[in-house]
Coordinates of C-alpha atoms in Angstrom, one line a residue:
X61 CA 17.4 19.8 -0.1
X62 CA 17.2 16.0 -0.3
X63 CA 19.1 14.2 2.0
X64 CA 19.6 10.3 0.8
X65 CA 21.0 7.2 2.2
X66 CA 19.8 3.2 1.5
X67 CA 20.3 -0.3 1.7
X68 CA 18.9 -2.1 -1.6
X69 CA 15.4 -4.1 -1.0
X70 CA 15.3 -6.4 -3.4
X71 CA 11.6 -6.5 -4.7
X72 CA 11.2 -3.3 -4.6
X73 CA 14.2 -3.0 -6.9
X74 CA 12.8 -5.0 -9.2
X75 CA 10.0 -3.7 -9.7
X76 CA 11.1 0.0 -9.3
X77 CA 11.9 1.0 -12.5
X78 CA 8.7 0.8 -14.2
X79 CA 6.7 1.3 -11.0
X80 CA 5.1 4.9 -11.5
X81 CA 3.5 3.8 -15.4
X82 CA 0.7 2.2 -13.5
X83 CA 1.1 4.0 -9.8
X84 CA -0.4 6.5 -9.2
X85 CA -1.4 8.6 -5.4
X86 CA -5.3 7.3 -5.6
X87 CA -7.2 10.6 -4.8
X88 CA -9.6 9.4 -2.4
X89 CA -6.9 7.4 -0.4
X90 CA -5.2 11.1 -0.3
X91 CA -8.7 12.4 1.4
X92 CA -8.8 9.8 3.8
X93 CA -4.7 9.9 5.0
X94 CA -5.4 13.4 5.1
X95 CA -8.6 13.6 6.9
X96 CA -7.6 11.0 9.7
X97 CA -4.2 12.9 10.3
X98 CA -6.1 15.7 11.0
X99 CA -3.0 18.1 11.2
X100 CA -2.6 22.0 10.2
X101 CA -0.6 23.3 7.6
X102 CA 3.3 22.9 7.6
X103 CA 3.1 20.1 10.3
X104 CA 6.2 17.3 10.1
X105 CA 5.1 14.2 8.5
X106 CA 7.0 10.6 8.0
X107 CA 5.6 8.2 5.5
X108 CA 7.0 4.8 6.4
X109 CA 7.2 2.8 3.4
X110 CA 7.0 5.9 0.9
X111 CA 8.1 3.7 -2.2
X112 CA 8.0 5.9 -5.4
X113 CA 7.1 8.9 -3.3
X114 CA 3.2 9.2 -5.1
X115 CA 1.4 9.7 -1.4
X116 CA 4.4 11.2 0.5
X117 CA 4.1 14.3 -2.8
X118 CA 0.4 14.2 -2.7
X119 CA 0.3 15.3 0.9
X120 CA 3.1 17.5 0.6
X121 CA 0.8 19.2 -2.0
X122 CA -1.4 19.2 0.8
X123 CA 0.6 21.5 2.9
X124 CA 2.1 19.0 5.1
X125 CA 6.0 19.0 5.6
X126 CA 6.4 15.3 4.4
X127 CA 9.6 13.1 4.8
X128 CA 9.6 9.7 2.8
X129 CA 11.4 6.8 4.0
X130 CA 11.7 3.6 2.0
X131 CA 14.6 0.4 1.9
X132 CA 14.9 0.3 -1.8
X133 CA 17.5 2.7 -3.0
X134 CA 16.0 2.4 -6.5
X135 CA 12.6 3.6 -5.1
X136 CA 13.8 6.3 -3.5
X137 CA 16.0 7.4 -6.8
X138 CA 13.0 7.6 -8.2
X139 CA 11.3 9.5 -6.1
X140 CA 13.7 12.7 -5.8
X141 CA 13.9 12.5 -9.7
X142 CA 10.2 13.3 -9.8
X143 CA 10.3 15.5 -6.5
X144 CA 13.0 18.0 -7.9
X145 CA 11.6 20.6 -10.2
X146 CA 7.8 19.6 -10.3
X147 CA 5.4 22.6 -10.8
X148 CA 2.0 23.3 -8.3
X149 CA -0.3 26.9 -8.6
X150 CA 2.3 28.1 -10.6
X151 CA 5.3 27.9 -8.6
X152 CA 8.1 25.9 -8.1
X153 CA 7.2 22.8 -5.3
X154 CA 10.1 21.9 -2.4
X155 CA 11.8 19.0 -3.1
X156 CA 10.7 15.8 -1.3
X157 CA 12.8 15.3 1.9
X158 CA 13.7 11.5 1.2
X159 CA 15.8 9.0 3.5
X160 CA 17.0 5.2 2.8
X161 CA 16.4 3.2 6.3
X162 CA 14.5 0.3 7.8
X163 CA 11.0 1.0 9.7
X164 CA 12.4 -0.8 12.6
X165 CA 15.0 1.7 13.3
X166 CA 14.1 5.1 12.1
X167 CA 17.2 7.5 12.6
X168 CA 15.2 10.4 14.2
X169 CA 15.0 12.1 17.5
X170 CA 12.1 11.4 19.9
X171 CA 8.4 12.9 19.4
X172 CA 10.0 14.8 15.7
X173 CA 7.2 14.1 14.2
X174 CA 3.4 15.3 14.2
X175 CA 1.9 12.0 12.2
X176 CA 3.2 9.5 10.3
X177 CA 1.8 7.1 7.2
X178 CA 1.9 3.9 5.8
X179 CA 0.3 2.9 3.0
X180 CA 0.6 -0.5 1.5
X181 CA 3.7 -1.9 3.5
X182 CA 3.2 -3.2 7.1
X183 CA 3.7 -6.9 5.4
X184 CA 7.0 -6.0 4.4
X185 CA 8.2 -5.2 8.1
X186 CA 10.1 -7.7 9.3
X187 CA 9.4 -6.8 12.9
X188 CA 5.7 -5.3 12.9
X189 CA 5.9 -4.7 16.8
X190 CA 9.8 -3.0 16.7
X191 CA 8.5 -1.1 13.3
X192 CA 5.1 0.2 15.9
X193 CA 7.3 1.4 18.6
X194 CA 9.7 3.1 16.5
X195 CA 6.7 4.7 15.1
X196 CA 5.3 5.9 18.1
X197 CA 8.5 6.9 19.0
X198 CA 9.1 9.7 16.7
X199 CA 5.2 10.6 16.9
X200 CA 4.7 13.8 19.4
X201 CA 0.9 13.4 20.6
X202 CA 0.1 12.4 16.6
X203 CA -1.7 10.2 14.7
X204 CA 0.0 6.9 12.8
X205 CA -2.2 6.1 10.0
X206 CA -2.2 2.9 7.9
X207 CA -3.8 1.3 4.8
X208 CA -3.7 -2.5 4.6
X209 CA -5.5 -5.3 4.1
X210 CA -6.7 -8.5 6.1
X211 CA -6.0 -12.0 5.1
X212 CA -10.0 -12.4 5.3
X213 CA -10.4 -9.6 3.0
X214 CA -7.7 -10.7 0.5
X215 CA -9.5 -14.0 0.7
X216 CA -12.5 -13.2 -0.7
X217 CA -11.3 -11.0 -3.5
X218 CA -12.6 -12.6 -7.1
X219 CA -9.0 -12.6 -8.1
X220 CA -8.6 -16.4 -6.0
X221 CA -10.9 -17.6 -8.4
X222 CA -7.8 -17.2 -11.3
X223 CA -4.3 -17.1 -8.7
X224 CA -5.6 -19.2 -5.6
X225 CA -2.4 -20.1 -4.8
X226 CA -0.9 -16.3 -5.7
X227 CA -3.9 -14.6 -3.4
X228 CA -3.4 -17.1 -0.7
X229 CA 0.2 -16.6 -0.3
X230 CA -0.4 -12.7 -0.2
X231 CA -3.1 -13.7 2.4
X232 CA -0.3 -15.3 4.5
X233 CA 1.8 -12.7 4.5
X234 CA -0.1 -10.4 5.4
X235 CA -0.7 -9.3 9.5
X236 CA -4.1 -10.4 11.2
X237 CA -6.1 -8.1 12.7
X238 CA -5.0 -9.7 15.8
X239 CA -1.7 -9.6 15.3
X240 CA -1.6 -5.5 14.5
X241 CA -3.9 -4.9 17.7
X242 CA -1.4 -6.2 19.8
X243 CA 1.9 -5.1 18.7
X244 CA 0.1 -1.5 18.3
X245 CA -0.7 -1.7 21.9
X246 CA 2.9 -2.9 23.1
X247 CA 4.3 -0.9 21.0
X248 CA 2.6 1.9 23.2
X249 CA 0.0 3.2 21.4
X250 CA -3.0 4.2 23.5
X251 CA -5.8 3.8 20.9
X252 CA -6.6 3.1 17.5
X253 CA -9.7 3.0 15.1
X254 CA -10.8 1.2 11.6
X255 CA -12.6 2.5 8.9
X256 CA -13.3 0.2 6.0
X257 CA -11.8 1.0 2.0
X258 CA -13.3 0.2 -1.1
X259 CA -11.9 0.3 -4.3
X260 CA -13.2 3.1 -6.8
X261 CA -14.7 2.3 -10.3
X262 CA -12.1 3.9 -11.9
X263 CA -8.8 3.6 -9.6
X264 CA -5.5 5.6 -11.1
X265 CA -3.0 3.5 -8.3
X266 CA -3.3 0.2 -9.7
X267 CA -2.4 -2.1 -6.6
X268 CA -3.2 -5.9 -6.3
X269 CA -7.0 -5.2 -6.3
X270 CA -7.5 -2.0 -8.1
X271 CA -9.0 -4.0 -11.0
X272 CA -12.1 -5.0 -9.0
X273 CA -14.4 -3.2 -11.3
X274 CA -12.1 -3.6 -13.9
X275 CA -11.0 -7.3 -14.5
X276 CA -9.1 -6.5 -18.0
X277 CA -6.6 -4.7 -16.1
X278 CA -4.9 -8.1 -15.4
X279 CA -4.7 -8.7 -18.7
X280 CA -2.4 -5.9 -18.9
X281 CA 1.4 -7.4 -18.3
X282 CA 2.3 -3.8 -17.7
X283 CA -0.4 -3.5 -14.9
X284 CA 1.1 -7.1 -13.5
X285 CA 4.4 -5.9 -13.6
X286 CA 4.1 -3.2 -10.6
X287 CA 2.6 -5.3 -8.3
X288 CA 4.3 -7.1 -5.8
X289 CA 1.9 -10.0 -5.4
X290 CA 1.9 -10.7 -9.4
X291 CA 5.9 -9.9 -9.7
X292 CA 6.6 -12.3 -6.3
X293 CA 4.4 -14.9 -5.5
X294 CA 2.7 -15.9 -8.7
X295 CA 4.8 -18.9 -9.9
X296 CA 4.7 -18.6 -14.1
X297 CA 2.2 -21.9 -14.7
X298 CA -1.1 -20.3 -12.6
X299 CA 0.3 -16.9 -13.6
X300 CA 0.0 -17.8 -17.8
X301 CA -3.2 -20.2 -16.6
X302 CA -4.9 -17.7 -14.5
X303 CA -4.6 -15.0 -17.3
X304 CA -5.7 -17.1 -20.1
X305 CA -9.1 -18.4 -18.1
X306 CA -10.0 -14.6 -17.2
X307 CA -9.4 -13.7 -20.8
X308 CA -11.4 -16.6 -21.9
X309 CA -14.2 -15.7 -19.5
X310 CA -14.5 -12.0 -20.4
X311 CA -14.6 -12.9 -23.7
X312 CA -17.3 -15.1 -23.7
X313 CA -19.4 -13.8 -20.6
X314 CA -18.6 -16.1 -18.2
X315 CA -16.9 -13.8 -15.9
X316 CA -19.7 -12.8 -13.5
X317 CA -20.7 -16.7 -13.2
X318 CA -17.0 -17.2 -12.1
X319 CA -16.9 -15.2 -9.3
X320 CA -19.9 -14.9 -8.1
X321 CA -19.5 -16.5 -4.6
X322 CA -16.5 -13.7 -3.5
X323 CA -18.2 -10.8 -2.2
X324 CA -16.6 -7.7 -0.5
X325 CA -18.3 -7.6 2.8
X326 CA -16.1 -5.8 5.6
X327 CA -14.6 -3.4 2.6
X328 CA -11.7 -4.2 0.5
X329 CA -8.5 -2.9 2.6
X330 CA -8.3 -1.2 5.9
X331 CA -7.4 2.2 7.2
X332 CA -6.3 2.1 10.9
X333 CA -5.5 4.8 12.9
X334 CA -3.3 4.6 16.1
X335 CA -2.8 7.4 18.3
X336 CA 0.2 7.9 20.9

């Protein structure tokens, strides 16, 4: 059974209907949410953030008892549409426990949880340290395991070379290593490790930098369209600027010379694991 409740989120509404065209649960993100929550079959687990529901189903698929929480009532719709009736091995899948609340007030009894997941969202908290402790609140001895990325590794993606303004406003936004460390700590985890992500050659979630490889993918309007950065904090001048000068430059070979001075040293985005 789903059980449902929201309050709308307003870019996530907007760009929630057309969301799953170019979203897709990236496989080897799946391997590594899987292999650092290192729990057995049929163990509870909350993904914070769940959007669209593309991780919070992979995992399920997985064998884990997943329950996806997100603000946008839209996403969420969404996300029990695709959840109901799906097919795995044959046989009928469960439908995708879903819930509408905010991160910084999870409505779920103490240690209910064995891990927990967030991929992609921590800069839409709008209390990282509250969204932490409620977090390790629900956890019982588990893992809370999150992909983001830095402001120092945003700022040397080749995409500030077309959308400076665009990439450094996402870099803004975004938590500092510093600033995670120490609301995971008062937030009461005990410890917490990072492993570095690159992006794959040929990604199937296309997020803000899943065209590394692939610079024509930000050509696409469709592609631009599902991405939070691109639908938010591009203003329309360095938005129709910025695509035309990567068009021109892939066109004409110039693209390589362009960015040639951003290089992806310290990985792309972050996986973190805290433990309670």
């Amino acid at each position: 059974m789903t059980t449902m409740s929201f309050a709308p989120q307003p870019l996530y509404d907007k760009i929630g209907a057309t969301y799953d065209a170019t979203r897709r649960a990236e496989p080897g993100i799946i391997d590594i949410l899987a292999e650092l929550l290192n729990l057995k079959t049929g163990e509870r687990v909350l993904d914070i953030g769940c959007g669209t529901g593309n991780y919070t189903t992979a995992l399920q698929a997985r064998g884990l008892a997943m329950l996806g929480l997100d603000r946008s009532g839209l996403m969420l719709r969404t996300a029990q549409a695709k959840s109901g009736g799906a097919k795995s091995g044959g046989a009928q899948s469960r439908d995708l426990m879903l819930v509408g609340a905010d991160a910084a007030a999870l409505p779920f009894a103490d240690e209910s949880f064995a891990g927990a997941i967030c991929t992609l969202a921590i800069h839409h908290f709008e209390d990282l340290e509250a969204s932490f402790a409620e977090a390790a609140r629900i956890l019982r001895n588990g893992r809370l395991v999150i992909l983001t990325a830095l402001p120092e590794q945003i700022m040397r993606y080749w995409l500030r070379a077309y959308f400076p303004r665009m990439i450094k406003r996402f870099a803004d936004q975004m938590p500092d290593w510093p600033a995670i460390e120490i609301s995971l700590r008062r937030a009461g985890f005990r410890t917490w490790t990072q492993r570095p992500c690159w992006m794959p050659e040929q990604p199937v979630d296309l997020f803000l930098y899943s065209g590394k490889h692939q610079p024509h993918l930000y050509l696409d309007e469709r592609v631009r369209a599902n991405i939070s950065s691109f639908a938010n904090l591009a203003d329309r001048d360095e938005l129709g600027e910025g695509v035309e000068r990567l068009k021109q430059d892939l066109a004409r070979g110039r693209f390589e010379q362009a960015t040639s001075e951003y290089e992806d040293v310290g990985g792309d985005y972050l996986f973190i694991a805290a433990q309670v």
